[in-house]
CSV table of C-alpha atoms in Angstrom, one decimal:
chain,number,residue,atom,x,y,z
F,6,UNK,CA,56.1,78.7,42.5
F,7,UNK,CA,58.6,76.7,44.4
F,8,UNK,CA,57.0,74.4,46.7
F,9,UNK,CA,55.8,70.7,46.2
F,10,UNK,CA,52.8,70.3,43.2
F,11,UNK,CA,51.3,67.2,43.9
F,12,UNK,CA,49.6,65.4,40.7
F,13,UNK,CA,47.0,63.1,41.3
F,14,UNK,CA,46.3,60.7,38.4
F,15,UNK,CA,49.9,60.1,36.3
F,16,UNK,CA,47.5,59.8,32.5
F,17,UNK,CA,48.0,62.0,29.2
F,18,UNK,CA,47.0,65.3,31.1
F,19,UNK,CA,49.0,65.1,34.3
F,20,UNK,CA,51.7,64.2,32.7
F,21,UNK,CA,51.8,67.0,29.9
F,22,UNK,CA,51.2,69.7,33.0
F,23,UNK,CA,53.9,67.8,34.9
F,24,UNK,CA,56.5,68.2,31.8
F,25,UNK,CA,55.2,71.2,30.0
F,26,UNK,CA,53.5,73.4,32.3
F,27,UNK,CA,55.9,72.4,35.5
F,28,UNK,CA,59.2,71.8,33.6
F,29,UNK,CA,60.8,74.5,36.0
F,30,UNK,CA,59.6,73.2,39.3
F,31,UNK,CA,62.0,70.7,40.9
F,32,UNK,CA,59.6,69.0,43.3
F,33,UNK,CA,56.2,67.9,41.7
F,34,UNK,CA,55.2,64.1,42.9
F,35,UNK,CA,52.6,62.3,40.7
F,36,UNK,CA,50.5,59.5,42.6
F,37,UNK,CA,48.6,57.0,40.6
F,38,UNK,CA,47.4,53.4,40.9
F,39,UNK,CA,49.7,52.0,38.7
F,40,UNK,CA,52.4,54.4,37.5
F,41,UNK,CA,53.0,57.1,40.0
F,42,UNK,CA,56.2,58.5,42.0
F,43,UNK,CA,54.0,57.4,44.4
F,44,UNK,CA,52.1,54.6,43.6
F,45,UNK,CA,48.5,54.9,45.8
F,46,UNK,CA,44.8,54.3,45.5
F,47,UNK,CA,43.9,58.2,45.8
F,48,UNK,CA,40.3,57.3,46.5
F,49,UNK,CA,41.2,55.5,49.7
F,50,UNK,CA,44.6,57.7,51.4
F,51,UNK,CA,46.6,56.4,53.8
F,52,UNK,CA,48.8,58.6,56.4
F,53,UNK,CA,51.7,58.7,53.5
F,54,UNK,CA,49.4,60.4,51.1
F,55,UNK,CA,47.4,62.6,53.1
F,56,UNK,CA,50.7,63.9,54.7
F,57,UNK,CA,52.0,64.3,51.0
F,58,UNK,CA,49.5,66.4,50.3
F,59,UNK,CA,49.1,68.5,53.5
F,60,UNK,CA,52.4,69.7,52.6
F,61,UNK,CA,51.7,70.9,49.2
F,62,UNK,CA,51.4,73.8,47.6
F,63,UNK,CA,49.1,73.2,44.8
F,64,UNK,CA,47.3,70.3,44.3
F,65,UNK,CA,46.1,68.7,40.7
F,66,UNK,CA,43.2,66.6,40.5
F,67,UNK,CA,43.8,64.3,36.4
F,68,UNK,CA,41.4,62.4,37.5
F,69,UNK,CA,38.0,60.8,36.0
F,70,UNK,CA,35.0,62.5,37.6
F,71,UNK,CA,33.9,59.5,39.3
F,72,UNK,CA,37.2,59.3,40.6
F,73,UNK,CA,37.5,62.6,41.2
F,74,UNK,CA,34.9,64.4,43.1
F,75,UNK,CA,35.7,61.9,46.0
F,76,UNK,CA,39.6,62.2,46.0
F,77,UNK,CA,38.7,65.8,46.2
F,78,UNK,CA,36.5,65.5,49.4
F,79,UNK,CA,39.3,64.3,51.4
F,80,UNK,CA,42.5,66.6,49.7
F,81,UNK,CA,40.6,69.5,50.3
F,82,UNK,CA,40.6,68.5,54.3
F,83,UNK,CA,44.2,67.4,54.0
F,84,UNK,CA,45.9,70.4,52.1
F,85,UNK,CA,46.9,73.9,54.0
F,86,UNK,CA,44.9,76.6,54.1
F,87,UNK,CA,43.7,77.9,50.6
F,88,UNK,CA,46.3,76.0,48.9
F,89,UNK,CA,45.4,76.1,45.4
F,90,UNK,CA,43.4,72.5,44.1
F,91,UNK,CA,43.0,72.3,40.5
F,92,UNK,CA,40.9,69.6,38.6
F,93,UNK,CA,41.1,69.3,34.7
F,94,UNK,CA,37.8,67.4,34.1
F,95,UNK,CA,35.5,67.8,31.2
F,96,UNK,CA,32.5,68.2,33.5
F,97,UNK,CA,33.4,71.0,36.4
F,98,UNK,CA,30.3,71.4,38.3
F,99,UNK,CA,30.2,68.3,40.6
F,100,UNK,CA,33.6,69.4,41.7
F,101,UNK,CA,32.5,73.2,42.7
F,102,UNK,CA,29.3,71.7,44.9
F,103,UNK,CA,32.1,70.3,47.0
F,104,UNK,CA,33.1,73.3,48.9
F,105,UNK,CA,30.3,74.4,49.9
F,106,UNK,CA,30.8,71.0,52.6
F,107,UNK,CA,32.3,71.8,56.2
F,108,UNK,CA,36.1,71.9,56.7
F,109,UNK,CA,36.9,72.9,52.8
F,110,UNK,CA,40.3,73.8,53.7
F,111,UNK,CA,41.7,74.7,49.8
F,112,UNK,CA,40.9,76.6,47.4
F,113,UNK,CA,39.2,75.5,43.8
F,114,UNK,CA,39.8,76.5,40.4
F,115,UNK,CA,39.2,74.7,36.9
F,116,UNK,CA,42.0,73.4,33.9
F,117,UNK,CA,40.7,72.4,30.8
F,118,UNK,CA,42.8,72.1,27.9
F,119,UNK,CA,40.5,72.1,24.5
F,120,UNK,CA,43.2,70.4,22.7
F,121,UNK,CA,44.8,67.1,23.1
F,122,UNK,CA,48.4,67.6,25.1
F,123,UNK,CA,50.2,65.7,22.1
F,124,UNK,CA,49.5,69.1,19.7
F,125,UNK,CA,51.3,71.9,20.3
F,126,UNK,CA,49.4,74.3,22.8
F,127,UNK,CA,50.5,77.7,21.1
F,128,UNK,CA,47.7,80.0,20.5
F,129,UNK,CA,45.1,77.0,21.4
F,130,UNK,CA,42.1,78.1,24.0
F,131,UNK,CA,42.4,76.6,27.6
F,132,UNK,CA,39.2,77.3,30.2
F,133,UNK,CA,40.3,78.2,33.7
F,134,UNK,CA,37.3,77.4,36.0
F,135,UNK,CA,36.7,79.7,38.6
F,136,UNK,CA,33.3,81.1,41.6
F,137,UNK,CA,33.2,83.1,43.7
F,138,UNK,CA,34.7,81.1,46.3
F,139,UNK,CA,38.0,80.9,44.2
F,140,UNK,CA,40.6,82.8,45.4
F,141,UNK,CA,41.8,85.6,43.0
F,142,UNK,CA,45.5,84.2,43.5
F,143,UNK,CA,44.6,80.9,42.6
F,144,UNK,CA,42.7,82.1,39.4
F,145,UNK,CA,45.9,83.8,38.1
F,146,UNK,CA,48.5,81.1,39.2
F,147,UNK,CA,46.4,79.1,36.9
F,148,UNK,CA,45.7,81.4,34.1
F,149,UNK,CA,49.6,81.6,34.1
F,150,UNK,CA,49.9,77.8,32.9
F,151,UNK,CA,48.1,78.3,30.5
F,152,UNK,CA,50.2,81.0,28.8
F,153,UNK,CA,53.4,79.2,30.2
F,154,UNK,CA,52.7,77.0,27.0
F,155,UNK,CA,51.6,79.5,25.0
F,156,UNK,CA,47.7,78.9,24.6
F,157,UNK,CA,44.8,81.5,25.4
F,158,UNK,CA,43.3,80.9,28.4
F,159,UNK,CA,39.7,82.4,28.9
F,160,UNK,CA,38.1,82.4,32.7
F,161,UNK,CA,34.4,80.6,33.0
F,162,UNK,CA,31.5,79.7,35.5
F,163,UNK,CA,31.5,76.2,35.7
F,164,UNK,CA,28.6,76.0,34.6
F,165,UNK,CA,29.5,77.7,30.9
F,166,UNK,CA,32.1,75.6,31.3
F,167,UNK,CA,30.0,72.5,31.5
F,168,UNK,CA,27.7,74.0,28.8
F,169,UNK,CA,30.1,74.7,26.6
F,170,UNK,CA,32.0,70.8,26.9
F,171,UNK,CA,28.4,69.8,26.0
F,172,UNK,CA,28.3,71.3,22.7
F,173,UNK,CA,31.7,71.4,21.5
F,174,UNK,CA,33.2,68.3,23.3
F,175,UNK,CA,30.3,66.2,23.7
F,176,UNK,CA,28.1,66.4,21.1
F,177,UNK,CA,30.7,66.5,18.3
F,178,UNK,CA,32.0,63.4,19.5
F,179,UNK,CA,28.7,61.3,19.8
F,180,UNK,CA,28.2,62.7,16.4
F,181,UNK,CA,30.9,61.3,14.8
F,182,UNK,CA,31.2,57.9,17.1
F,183,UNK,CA,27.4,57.6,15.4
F,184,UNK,CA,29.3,57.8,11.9
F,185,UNK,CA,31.7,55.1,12.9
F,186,UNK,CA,28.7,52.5,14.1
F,187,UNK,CA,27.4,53.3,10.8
F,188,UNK,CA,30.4,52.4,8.8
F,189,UNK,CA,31.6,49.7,11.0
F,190,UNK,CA,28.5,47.9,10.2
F,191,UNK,CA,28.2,48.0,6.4
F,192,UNK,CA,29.1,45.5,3.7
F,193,UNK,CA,30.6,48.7,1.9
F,194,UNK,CA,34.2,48.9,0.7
F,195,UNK,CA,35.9,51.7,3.2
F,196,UNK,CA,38.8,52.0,1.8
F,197,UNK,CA,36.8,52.5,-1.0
F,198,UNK,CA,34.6,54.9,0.1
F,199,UNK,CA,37.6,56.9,1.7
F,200,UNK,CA,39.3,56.9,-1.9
F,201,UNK,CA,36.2,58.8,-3.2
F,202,UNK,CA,35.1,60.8,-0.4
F,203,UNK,CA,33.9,64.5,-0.9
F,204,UNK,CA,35.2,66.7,1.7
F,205,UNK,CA,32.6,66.4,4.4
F,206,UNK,CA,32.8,62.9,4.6
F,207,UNK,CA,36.8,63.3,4.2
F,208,UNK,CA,36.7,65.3,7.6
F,209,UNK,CA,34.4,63.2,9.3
F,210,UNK,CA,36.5,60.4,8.6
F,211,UNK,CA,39.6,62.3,10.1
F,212,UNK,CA,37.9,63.3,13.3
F,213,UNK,CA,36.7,59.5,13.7
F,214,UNK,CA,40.2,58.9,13.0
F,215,UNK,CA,41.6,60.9,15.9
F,216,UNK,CA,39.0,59.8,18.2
F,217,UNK,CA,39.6,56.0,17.2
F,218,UNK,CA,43.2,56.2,17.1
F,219,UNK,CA,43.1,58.2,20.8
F,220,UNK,CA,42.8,57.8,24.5
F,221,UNK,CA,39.9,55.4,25.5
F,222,UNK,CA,40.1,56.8,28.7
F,223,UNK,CA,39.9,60.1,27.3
F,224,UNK,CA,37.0,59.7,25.2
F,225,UNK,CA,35.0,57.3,27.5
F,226,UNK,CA,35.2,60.0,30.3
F,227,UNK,CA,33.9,62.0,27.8
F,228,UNK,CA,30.9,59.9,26.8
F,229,UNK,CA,30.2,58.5,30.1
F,230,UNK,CA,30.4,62.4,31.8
F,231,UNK,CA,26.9,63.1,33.3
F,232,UNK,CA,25.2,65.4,30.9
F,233,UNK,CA,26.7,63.1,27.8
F,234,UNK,CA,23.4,60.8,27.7
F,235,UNK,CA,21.3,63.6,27.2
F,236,UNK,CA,23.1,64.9,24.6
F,237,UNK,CA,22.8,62.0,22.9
F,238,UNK,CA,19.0,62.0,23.2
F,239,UNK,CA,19.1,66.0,22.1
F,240,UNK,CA,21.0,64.3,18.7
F,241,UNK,CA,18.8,61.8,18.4
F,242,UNK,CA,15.8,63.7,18.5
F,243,UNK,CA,17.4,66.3,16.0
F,244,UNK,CA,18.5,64.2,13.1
F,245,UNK,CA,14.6,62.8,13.9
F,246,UNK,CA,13.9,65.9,12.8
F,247,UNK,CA,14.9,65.4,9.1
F,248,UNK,CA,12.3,62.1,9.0
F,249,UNK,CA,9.7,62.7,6.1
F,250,UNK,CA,10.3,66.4,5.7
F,251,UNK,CA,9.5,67.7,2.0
F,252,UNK,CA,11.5,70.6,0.0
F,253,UNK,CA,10.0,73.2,1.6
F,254,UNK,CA,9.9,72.0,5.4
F,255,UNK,CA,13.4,70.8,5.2
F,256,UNK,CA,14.6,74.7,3.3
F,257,UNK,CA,12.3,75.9,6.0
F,258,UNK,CA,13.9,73.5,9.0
F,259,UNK,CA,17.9,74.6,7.9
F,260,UNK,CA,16.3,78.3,8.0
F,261,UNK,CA,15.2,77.8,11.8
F,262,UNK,CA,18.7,76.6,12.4
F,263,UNK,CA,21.1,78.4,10.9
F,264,UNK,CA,19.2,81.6,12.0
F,265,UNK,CA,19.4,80.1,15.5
F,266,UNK,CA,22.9,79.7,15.4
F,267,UNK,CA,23.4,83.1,13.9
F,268,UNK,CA,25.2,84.7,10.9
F,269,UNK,CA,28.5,85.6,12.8
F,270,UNK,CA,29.3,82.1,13.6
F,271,UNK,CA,28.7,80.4,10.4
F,272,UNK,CA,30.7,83.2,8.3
F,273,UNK,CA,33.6,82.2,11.1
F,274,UNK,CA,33.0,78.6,10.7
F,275,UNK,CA,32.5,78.9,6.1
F,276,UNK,CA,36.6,80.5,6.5
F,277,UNK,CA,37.4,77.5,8.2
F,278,UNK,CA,35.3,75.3,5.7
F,279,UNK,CA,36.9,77.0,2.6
F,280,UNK,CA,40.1,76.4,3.9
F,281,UNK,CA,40.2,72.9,4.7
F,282,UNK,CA,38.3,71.9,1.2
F,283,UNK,CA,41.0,74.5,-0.5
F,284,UNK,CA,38.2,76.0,-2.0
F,285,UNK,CA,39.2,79.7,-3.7
């Protein structure tokens, strides 16, 4: 790839594909409000940007969905003729009802790192988000960044993708931001209770720690993407669940489901516990 990669939104994950993914390419122009090669509202393109982008070769949307879906509507006018544009959002489908619009001049495909760009991306799973409209080209020019850096990339609808950010990205996160509003709120000694933690609570405290210590932006996009309030109310409702339960109808409850979830993926998932409490 030698021509111009224009990168729209200049935040953790356009500038990780810009100097990981793109170290080799000598032309790729970042535009951002504040801190940008080119520093531009993207929602709201003047002649300058529009003619920035209608000569480049691919195109990558690091933006917030909100932000997003309507820079999109205007690049894919403004680019050339199936020129690759790439969007890393954590929620995908809002961005594929696009082309289906009149004069959708580019061509669509998904990024989504599962891993925060400051770890190292070797042997770490990245989703490329392709339809049918996506041009097979495209599909494999991104699938190629991925393994640039080393990580796994695995091809998905987006709308597994969007399930799947629901559950793993989602859900885990509300989960443990619940934890923190919990702790932050009691009279108890943290420090304490970190001092004398079992392991659960130990890792539940690490994950809150990485989330804390993080990218607001990162994790409000996150929480504030359109399927996240209802799977906070699907939380809600389950740990509801657990209200007045006796022996049995709790044993019976943590039957339903673990045999929902299935055998395979807890004997996966009771390797990675064992390892992380050192058990033998």
């Amino acid at each position: 790839m030698n021509g111009r990669v224009v990168i729209m939104g200049n935040g953790m994950i356009g500038r990780w594909i810009a100097r990981d993914i793109l170290a080799s390419e000598t032309d790729v122009v970042s535009v951002d409000l504040y801190d940008g090669d080119v520093v531009a509202d993207v929602t709201s393109p003047d002649l300058e940007l529009r003619t920035l982008v209608g000569g480049a070769e691919t195109v990558v949307l690091s933006l917030p969905e909100s932000v997003g879906v309507v820079t999109l509507r205007w690049v894919a006018q403004a680019v050339g003729a199936n020129v690759p544009v790439v969007t890393t959002s954590s929620v995908q489908t809002p961005y594929f009802e696009v082309p289906q619009e009149p004069n959708f001049r580019g061509t669509l495909v998904g990024f989504t790192p599962m891993f925060s760009p400051a770890l190292s991306a070797e042997g770490r799973p990245i989703l490329v988000i392709a339809d049918a409209r996506s041009r097979p080209a495209a599909v494999d020019q991104v699938t190629e960044w991925a393994r640039t850096v080393g990580a796994a990339p695995t091809v998905a609808s987006p709308n597994e993708h969007d399930e799947a950010m629901r559950l793993v990205q989602i859900l885990p996160h509300a989960a443990a931001l619940g934890v923190a509003g919990v702790l932050a709120s009691s009279d108890a000694d943290v420090a304490m209770l970190w001092s004398i933690a079992p392991p659960p609570a130990k890792i539940l405290l690490a994950v809150l720690a990485r989330i804390l210590g993080g990218s607001r932006e990162t994790y409000g996009d996150i929480q504030r993407a359109v399927p996240a309030q209802d799977v906070r109310h699907q939380l809600r409702e389950a740990i509801g669940r657990l209200d007045g339960l006796g022996s049995d109808s709790f044993a019976a409850l943590l039957d339903e489901w673990a045999n929902n979830i299935g055998l395979e993926v807890l004997t996966q998932a009771n390797r990675t516990a064992r390892d992380l409490y050192h058990l033998a």
